[in-house]
Tab-separated table of C-alpha atoms and ligand atoms in Angstrom:
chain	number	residue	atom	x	y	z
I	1	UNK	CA	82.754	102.240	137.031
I	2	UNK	CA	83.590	101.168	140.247
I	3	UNK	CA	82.293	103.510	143.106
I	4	UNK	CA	84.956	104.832	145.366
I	5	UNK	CA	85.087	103.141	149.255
I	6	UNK	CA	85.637	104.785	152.259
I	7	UNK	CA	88.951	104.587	153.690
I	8	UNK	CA	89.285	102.865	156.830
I	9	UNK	CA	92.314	103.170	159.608
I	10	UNK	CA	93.242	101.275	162.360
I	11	UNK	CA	96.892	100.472	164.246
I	12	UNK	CA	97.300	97.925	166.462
I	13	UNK	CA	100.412	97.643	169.046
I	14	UNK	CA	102.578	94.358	168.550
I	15	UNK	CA	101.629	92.800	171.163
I	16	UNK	CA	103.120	89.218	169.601
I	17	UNK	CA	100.570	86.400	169.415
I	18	UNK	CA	97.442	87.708	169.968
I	19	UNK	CA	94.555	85.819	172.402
I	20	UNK	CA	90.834	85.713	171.870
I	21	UNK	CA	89.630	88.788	173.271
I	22	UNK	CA	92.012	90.466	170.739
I	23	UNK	CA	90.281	88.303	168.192
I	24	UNK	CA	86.899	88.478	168.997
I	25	UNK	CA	87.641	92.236	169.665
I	26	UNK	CA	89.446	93.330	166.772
I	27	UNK	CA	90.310	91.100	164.279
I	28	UNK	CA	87.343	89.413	163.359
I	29	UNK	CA	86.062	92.930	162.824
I	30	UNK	CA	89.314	94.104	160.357
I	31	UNK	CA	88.462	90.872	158.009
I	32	UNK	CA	84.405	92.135	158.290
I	33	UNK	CA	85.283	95.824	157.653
I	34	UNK	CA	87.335	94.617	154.108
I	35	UNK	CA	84.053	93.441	152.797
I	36	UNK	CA	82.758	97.326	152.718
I	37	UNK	CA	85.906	99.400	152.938
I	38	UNK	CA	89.251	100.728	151.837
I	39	UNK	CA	91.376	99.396	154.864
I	40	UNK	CA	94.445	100.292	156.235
I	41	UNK	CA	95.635	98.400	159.091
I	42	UNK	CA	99.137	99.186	160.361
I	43	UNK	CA	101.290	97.456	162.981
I	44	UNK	CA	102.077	100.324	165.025
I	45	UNK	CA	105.686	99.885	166.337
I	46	UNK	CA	106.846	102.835	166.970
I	47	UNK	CA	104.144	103.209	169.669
I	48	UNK	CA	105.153	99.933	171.336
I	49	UNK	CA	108.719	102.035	171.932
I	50	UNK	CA	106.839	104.131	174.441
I	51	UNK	CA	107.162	101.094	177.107
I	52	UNK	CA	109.927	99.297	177.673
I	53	UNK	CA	109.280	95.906	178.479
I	54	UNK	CA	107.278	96.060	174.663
I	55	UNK	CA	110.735	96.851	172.912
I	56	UNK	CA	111.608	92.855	173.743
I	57	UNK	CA	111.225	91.075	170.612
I	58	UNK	CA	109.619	93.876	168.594
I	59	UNK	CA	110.498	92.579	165.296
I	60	UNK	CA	109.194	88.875	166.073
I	61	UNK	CA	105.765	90.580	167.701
I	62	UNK	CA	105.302	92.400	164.929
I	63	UNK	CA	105.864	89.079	162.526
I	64	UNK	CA	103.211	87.308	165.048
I	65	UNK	CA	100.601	90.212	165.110
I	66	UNK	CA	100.841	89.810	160.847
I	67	UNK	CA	100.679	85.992	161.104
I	68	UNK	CA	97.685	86.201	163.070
I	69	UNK	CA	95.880	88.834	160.880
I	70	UNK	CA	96.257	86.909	158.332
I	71	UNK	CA	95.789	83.444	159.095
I	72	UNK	CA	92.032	84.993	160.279
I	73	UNK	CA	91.540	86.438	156.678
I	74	UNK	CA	92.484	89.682	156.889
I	75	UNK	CA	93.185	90.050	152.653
I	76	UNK	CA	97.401	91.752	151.787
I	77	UNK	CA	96.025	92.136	148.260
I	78	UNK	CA	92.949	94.288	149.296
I	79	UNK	CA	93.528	95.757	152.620
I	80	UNK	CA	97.505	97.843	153.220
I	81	UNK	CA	98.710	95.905	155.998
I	82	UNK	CA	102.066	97.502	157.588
I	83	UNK	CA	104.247	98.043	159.812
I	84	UNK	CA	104.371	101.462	161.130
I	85	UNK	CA	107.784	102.516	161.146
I	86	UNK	CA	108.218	101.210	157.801
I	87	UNK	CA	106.808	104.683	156.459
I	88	UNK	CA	108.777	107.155	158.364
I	89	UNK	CA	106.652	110.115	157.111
I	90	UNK	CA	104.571	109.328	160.135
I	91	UNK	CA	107.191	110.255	162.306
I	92	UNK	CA	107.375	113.952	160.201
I	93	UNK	CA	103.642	114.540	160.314
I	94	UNK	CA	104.030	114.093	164.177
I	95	UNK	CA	106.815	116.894	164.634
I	96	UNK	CA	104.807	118.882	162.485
I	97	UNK	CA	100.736	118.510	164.066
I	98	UNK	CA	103.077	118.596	167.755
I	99	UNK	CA	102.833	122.792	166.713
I	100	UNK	CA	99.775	122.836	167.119
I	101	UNK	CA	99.037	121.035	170.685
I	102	UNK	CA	98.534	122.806	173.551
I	103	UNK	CA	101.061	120.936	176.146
I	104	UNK	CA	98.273	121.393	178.543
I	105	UNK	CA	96.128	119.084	176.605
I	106	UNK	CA	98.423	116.612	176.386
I	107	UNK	CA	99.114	116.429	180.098
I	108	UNK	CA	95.398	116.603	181.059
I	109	UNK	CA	94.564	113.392	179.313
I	110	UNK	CA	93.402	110.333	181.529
I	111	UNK	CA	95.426	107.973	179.630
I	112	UNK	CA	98.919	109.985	180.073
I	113	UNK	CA	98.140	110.652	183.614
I	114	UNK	CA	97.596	106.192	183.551
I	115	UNK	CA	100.581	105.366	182.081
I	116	UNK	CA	102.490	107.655	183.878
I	117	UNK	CA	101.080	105.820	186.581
I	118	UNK	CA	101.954	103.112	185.258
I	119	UNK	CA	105.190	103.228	184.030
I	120	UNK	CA	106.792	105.880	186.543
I	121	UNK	CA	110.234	105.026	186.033
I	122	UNK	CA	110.063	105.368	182.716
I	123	UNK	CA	107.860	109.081	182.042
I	124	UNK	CA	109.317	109.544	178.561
I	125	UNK	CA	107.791	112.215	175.927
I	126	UNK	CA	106.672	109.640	173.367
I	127	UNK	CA	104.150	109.099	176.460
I	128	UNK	CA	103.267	112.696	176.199
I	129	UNK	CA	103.520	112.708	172.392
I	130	UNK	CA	101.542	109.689	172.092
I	131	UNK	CA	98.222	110.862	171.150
I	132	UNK	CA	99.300	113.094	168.767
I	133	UNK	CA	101.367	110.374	166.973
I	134	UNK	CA	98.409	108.337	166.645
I	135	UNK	CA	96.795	111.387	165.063
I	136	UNK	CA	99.413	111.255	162.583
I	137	UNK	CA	98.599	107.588	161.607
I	138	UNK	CA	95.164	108.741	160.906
I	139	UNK	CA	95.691	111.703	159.281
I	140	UNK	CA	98.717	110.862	156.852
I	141	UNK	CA	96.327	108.519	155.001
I	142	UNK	CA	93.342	110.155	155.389
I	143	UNK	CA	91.366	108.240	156.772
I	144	UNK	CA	87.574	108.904	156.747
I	145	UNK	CA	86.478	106.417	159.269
I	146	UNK	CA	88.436	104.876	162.375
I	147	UNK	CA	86.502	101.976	164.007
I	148	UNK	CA	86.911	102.763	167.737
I	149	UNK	CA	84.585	101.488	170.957
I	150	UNK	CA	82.982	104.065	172.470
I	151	UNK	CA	85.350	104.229	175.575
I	152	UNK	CA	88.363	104.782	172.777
I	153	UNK	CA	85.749	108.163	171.550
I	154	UNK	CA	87.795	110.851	173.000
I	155	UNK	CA	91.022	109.965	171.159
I	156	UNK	CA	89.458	110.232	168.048
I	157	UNK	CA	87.773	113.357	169.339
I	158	UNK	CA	91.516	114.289	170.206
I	159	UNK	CA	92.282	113.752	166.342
I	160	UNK	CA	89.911	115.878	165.250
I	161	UNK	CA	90.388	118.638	167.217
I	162	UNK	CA	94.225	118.219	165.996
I	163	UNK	CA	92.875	118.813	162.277
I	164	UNK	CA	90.526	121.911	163.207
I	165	UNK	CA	93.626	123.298	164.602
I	166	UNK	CA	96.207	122.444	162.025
I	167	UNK	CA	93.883	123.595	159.458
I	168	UNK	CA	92.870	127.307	160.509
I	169	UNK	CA	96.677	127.963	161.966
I	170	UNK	CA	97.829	126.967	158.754
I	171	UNK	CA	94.425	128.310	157.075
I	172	UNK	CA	94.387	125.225	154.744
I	173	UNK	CA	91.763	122.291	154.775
I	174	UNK	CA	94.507	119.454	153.940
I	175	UNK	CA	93.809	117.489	156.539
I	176	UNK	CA	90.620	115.648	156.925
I	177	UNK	CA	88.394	115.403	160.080
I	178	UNK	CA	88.433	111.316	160.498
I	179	UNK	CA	84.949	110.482	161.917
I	180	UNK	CA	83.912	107.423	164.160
I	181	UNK	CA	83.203	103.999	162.751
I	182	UNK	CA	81.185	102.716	166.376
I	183	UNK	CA	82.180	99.570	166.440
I	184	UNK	CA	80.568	97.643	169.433
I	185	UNK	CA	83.322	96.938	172.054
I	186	UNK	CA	82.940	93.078	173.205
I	187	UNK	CA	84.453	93.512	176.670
I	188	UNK	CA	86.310	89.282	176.744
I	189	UNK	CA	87.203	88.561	180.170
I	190	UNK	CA	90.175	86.578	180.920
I	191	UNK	CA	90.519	83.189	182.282
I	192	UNK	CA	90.590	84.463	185.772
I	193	UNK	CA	86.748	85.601	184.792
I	194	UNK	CA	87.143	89.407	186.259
I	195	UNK	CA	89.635	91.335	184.489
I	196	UNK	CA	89.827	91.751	180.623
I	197	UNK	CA	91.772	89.198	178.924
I	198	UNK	CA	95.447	90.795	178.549
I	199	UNK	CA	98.653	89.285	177.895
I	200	UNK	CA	100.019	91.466	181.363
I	201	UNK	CA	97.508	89.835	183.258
I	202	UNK	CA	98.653	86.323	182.061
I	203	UNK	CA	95.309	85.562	182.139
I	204	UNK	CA	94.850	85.042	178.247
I	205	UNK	CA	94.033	81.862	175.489
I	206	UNK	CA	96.258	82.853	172.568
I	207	UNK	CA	94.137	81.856	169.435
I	208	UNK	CA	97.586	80.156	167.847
I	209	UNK	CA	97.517	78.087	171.339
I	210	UNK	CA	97.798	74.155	170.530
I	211	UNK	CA	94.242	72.051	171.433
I	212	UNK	CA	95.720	70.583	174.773
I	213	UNK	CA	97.407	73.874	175.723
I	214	UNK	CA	93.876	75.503	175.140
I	215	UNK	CA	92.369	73.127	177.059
I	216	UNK	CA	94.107	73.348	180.013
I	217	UNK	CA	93.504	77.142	179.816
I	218	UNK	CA	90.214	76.533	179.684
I	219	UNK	CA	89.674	74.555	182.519
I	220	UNK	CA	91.730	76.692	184.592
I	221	UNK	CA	89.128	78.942	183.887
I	222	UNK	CA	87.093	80.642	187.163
I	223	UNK	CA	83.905	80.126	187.486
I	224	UNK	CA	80.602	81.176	189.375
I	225	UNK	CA	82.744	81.457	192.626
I	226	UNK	CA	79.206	80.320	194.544
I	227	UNK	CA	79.241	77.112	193.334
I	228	UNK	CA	81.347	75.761	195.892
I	229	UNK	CA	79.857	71.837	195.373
I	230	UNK	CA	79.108	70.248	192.181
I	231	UNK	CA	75.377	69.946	194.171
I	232	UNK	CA	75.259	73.116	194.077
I	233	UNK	CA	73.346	75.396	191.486
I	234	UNK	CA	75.581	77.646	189.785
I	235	UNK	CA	74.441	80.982	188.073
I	236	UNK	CA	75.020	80.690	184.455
I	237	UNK	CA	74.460	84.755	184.253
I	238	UNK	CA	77.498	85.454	186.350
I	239	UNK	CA	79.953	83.029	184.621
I	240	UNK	CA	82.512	83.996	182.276
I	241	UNK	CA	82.772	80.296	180.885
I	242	UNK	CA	79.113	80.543	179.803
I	243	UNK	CA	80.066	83.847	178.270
I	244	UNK	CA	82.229	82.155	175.649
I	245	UNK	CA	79.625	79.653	175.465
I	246	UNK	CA	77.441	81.724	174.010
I	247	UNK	CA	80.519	82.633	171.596
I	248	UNK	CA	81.676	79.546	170.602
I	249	UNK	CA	79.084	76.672	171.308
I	250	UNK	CA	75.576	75.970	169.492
I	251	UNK	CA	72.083	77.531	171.402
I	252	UNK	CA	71.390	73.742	171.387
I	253	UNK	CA	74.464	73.999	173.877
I	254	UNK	CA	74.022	77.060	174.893
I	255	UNK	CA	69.934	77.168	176.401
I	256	UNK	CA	70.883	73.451	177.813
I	257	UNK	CA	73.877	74.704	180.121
I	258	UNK	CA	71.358	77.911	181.122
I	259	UNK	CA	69.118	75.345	181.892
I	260	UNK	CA	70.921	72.419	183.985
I	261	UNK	CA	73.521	74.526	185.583
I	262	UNK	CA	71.140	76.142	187.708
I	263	UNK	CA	69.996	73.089	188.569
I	264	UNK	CA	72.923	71.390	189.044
I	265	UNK	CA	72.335	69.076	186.520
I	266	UNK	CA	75.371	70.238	184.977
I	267	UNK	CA	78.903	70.487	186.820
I	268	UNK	CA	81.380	73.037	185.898
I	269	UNK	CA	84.346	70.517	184.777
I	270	UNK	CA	82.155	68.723	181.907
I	271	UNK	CA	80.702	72.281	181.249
I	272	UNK	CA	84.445	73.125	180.263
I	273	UNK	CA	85.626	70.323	178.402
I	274	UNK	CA	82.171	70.898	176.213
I	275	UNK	CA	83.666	74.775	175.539
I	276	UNK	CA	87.687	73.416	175.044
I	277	UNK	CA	86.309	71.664	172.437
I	278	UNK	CA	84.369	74.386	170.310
I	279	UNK	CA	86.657	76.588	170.885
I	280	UNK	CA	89.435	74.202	169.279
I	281	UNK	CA	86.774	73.252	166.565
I	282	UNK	CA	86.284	76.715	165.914
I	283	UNK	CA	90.156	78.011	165.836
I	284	UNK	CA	91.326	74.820	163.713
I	285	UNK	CA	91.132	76.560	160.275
I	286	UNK	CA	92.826	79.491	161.547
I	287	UNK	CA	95.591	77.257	163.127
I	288	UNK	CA	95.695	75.576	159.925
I	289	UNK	CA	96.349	78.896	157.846
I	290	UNK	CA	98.802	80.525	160.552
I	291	UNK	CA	100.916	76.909	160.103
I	292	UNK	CA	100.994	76.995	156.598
I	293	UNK	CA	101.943	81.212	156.876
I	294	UNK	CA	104.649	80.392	159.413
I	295	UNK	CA	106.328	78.090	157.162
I	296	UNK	CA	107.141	81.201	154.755
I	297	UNK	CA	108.105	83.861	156.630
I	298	UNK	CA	109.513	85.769	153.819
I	299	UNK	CA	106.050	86.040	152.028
I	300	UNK	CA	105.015	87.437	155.161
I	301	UNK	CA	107.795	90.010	155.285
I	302	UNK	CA	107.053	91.001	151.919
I	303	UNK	CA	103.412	91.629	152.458
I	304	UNK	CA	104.267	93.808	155.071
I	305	UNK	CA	107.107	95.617	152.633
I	306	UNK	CA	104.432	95.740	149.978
I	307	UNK	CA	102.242	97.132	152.001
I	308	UNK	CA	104.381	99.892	153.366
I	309	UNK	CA	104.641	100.781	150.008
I	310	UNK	CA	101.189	101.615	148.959
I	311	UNK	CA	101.289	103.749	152.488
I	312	UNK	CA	103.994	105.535	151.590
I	313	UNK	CA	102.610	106.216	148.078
I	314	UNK	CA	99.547	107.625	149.917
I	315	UNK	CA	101.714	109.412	152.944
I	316	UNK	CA	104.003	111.428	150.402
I	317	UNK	CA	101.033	113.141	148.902
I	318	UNK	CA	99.725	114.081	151.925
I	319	UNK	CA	102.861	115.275	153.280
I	320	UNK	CA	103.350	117.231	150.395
I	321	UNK	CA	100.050	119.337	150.703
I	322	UNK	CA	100.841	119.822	154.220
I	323	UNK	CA	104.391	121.015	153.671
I	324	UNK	CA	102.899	123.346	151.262
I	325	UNK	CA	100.326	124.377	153.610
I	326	UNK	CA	102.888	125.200	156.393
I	327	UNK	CA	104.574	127.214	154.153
I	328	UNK	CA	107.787	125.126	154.419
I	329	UNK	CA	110.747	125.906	151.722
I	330	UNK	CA	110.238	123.116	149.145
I	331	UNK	CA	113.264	120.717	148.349
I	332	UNK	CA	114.400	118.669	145.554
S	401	SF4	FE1	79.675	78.184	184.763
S	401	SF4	FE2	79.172	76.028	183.361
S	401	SF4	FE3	79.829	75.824	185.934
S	401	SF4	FE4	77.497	76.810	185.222
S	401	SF4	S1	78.192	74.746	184.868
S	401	SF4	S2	78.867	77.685	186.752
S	401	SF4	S3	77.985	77.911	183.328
S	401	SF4	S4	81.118	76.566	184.290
């Protein structure tokens, strides 16, 4: 008999093609989780809507953000893999869990007071609503486990305190406390070597990026900023090319830079051209797969249909206990 796995949720926004940090942050770890759990990954859509300049080719984002999951091996036939909107119960559960949080709590959190910071000409309520939607995405598939860093804690923590609510308001245990998969956050900094590697920031290496194109990004890559001469030691331990060294290149490769650049036996353009090329050795078999996915984009669609409707097979049940647990009037 085979032993039931633990169910496994995570959304991501469609961000369109997606760069290494988003692939050494995230998406290596969705194709590791399938291994061990149940997963759910959804394409979160509806969330992108709270932005504006993210409502710009939504549909051909989200179409990237699936190539890109899985031309890195994320699995259609063992893993759900959606798109959020495509199981509008989500939107219901969120109208429904919205009774039970406090507006206060909503407008105390950091990240609402940040994006309203951000985006001041453009303070809608799916801003405001926006935790409590991605409570719904947990919750309508019950997930047991959500894989979040531990700077992402307190929005989980958020969730939970949504389903303590829900439940004794409603005096009903339907929903189920999701707890924290702590999944170690590797912080990828972007070619500019000091902020995180974001698509906003143009400072990003998309992983579908050709081998010159990726090149070129690499060595337009900062380095130690006190290595003005290539006489000059650098400092290996403050250089963000040496930090995808140690991700993509052999410790062969890896203890000689430590070694020579602080001796300057080493200068900073050859130093680059060795990293272009792992990281184009390493990405070629997922460039391979995402070329051979692109070339049949209705598979791809389909996946994404058939996967919306194993959610929705899962989100009617739930939304049927909860209905029942409100108390609403039952339908046909
Ligand atoms: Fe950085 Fe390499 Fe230059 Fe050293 S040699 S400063 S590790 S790019």
């Amino acid at each position: 008999m085979t032993q039931k796995r633990v169910r496994v949720f995570s959304g991501a926004r469609p961000t369109g093609k997606q760069h290494l940090g988003n692939y050494l942050g995230a998406i290596l770890n969705y194709v590791e989780m399938q291994k061990d759990f149940d997963c759910i990954y959804s394409i979160v859509d509806i969330h992108a809507l709270t932005t504006v300049e993210t409502t710009l080719q939504l549909k051909e984002n989200c179409l990237d953000m699936a190539l890109d999951w899985l031309a890195a091996g994320v699995d259609p036939e063992q893993s759900i893999v959606f798109i959020q909107s495509h199981v509008p119960q989500v939107m219901e559960l969120h109208t429904l869990l919205s009774m039970v949080v406090p507006m206060g709590k909503l407008t105390d959190l950091p990240t609402f007071k940040e994006k309203v910071r951000m985006h001041p000409q453009n303070v809608n309520y799916g801003l405001l609503g926006y935790p409590v939607l991605m409570s719904a995405d947990i919750l309508l598939y019950k997930a047991e486990l959500v894989p979040v860093g531990i700077d992402q804690a307190p929005h989980l923590e958020f969730t939970r305190e949504v389903v303590r609510s829900f439940n004794y308001q409603y005096n009903t245990q339907v929903l189920l406390e999701p707890q924290m998969k702590n999944t170690p956050v590797m912080k990828v900094l972007g070619t500019d070597g000091v902020n995180k590697m974001s698509k906003s920031l143009n400072n990003e290496i998309e992983i579908a990026a050709d081998a010159p194109t990726t090149k070129k990004l690499v060595m337009s890559m900062v380095t130690d900023t006190n290595r003005k001469l290539r006489s000059d030691p650098g400092n290996p331990d403050i250089c963000n090319v040496f930090s995808f060294h140690k991700m993509f290149s052999s410790q062969e490769e890896i203890g000689m830079i430590d070694v020579e650049c602080r001796r300057a036996g080493i200068g900073c353009v050859d130093c680059k051209k060795t990293l272009a090329t792992n990281i184009n050795n390493a990405m070629a078999p997922f460039r391979e797969r995402r070329h051979e996915w692109m070339k049949k984009p209705k598979q791809v669609w389909e996946i994404l249909y058939n996967g919306a409707d194993r959610a929705r097979t899962i989100a009617d049940v739930t939304m049927a206990e909860v209905r029942d647990a409100i108390g609403l009037p039952r339908y046909r």
